Coordinates of N, CA and C in Angstrom, one line a residue:
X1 N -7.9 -5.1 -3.3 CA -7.0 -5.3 -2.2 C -6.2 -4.0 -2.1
X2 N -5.9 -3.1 -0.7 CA -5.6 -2.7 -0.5 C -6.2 -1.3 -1.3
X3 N -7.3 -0.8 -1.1 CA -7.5 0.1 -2.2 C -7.6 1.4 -1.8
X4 N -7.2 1.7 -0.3 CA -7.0 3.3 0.2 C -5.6 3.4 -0.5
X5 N -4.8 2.5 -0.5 CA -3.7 2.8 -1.2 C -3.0 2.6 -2.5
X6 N -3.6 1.8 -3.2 CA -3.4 1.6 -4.5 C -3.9 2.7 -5.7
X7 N -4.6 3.4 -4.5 CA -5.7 4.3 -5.6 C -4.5 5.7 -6.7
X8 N -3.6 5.4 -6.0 CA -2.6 6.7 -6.2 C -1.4 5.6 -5.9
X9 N -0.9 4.6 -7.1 CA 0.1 3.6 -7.0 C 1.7 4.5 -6.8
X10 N 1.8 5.6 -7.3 CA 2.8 6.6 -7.3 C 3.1 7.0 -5.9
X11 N 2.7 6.7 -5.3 CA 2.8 7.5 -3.4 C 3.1 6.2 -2.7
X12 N 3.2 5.0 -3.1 CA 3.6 3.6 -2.5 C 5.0 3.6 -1.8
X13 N 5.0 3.7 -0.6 CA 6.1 3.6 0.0 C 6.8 2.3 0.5
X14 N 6.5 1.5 1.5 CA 7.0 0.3 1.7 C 5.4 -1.0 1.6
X15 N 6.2 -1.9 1.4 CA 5.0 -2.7 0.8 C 5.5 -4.4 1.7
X16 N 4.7 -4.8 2.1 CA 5.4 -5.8 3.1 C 4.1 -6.8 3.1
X17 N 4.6 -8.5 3.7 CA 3.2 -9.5 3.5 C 3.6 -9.9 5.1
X18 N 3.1 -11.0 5.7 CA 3.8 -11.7 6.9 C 2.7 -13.2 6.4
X19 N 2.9 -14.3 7.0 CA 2.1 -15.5 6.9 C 1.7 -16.0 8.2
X20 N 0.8 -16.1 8.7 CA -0.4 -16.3 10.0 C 0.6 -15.4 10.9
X21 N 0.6 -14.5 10.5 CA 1.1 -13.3 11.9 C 2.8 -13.2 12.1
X22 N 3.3 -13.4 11.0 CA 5.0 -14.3 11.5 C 5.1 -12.2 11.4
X23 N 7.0 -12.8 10.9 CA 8.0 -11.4 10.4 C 7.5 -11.2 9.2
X24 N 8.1 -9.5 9.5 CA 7.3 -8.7 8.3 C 8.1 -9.0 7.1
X25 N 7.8 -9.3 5.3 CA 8.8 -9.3 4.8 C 8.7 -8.7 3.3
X26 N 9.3 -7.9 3.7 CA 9.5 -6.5 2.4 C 9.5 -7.1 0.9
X27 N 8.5 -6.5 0.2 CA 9.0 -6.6 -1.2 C 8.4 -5.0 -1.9
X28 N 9.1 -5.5 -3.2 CA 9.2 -4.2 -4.3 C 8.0 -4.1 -5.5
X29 N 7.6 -5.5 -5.5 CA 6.9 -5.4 -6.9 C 5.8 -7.0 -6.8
X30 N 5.3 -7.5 -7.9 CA 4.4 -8.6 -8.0 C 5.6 -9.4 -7.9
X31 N 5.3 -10.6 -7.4 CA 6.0 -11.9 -7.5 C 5.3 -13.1 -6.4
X32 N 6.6 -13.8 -5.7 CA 6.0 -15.2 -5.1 C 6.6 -14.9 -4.1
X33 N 5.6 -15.7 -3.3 CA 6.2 -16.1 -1.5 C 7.5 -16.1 -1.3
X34 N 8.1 -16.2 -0.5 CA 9.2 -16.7 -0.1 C 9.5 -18.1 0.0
X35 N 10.0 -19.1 -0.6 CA 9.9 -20.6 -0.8 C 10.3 -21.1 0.5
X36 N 10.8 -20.3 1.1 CA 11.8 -21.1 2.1 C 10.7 -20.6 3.8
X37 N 10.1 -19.6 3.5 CA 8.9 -19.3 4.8 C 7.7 -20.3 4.5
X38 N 7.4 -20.5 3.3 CA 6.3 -21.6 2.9 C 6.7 -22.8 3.1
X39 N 7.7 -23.3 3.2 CA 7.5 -24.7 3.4 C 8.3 -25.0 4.8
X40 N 8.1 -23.9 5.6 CA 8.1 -23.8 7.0 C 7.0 -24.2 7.7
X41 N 5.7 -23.4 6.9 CA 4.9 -24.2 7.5 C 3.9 -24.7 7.5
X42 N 3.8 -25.3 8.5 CA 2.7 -26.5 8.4 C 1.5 -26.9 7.6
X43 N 1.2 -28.0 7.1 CA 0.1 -28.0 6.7 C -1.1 -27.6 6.9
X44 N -2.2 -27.1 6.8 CA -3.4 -26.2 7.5 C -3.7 -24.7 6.6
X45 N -4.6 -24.5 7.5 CA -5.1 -23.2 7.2 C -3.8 -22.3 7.3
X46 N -3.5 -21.4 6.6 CA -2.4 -20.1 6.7 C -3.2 -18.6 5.9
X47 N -2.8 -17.4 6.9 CA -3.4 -16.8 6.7 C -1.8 -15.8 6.1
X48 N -2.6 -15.2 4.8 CA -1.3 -14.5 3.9 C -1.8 -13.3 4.0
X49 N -1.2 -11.9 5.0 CA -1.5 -10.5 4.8 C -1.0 -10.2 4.4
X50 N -1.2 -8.7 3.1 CA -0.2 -8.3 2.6 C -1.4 -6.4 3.4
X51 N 0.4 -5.9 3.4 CA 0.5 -4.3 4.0 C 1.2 -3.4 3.0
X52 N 0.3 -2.0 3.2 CA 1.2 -1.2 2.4 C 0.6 0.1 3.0
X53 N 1.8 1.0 3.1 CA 1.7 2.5 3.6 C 2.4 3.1 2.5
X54 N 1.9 4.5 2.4 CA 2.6 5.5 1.3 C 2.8 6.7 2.1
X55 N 3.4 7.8 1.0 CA 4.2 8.7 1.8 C 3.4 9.6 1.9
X56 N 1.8 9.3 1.7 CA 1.2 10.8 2.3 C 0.6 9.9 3.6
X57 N 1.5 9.2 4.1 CA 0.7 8.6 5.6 C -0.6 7.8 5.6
X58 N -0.7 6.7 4.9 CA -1.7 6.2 4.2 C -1.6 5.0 5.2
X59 N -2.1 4.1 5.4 CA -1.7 2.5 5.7 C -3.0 1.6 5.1
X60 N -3.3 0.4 4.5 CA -3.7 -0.5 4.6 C -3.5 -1.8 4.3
X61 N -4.4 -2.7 4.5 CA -3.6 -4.5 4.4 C -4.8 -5.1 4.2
X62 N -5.0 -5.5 3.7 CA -5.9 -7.2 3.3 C -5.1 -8.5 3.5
X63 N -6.2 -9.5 3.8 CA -5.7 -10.8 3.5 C -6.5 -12.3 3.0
X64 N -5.7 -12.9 3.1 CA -6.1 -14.4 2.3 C -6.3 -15.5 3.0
X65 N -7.2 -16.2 2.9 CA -7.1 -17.5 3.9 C -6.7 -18.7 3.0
X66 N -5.7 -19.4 3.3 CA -5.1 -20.5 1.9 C -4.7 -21.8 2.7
X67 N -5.5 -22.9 2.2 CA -5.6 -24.3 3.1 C -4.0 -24.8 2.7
X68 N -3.0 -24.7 2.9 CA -2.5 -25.4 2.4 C -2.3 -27.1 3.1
X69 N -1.8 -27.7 1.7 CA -1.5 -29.0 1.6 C -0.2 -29.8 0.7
X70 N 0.4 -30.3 1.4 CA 1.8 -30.8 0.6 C 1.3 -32.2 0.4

């Protein structure tokens, strides 16, 4: 994931996810969704991208396709 940019984790500038296309939402490090964007929405398919650019002008993003179900 993300491997034009990970390759040189030291040049990581802003790092950001969104869920099926929403707002962008910044984090710093490994962790968990935002509890309160996930159980926003709906049951179904949701698609989780995560983005990341570095400071020598880098950008890329991968994502995940995740059925959810409550």
């Amino acid at each position: 994931m993300l491997r034009k940019i990970s390759e040189d984790a030291d040049t990581i500038d802003t790092m950001w996810y969104t869920l099926n296309g929403g707002i962008n939402i910044k984090f710093t490090e490994n962790g968990t969704i935002n509890s309160g964007n996930w159980t926003a929405l709906s049951d179904g398919v949701v698609t989780l991208t995560f983005y990341a650019n570095n400071t020598l002008g880098g950008f890329d993003f991968d994502s995940v396709v995740i059925n959810k179900v409550t």
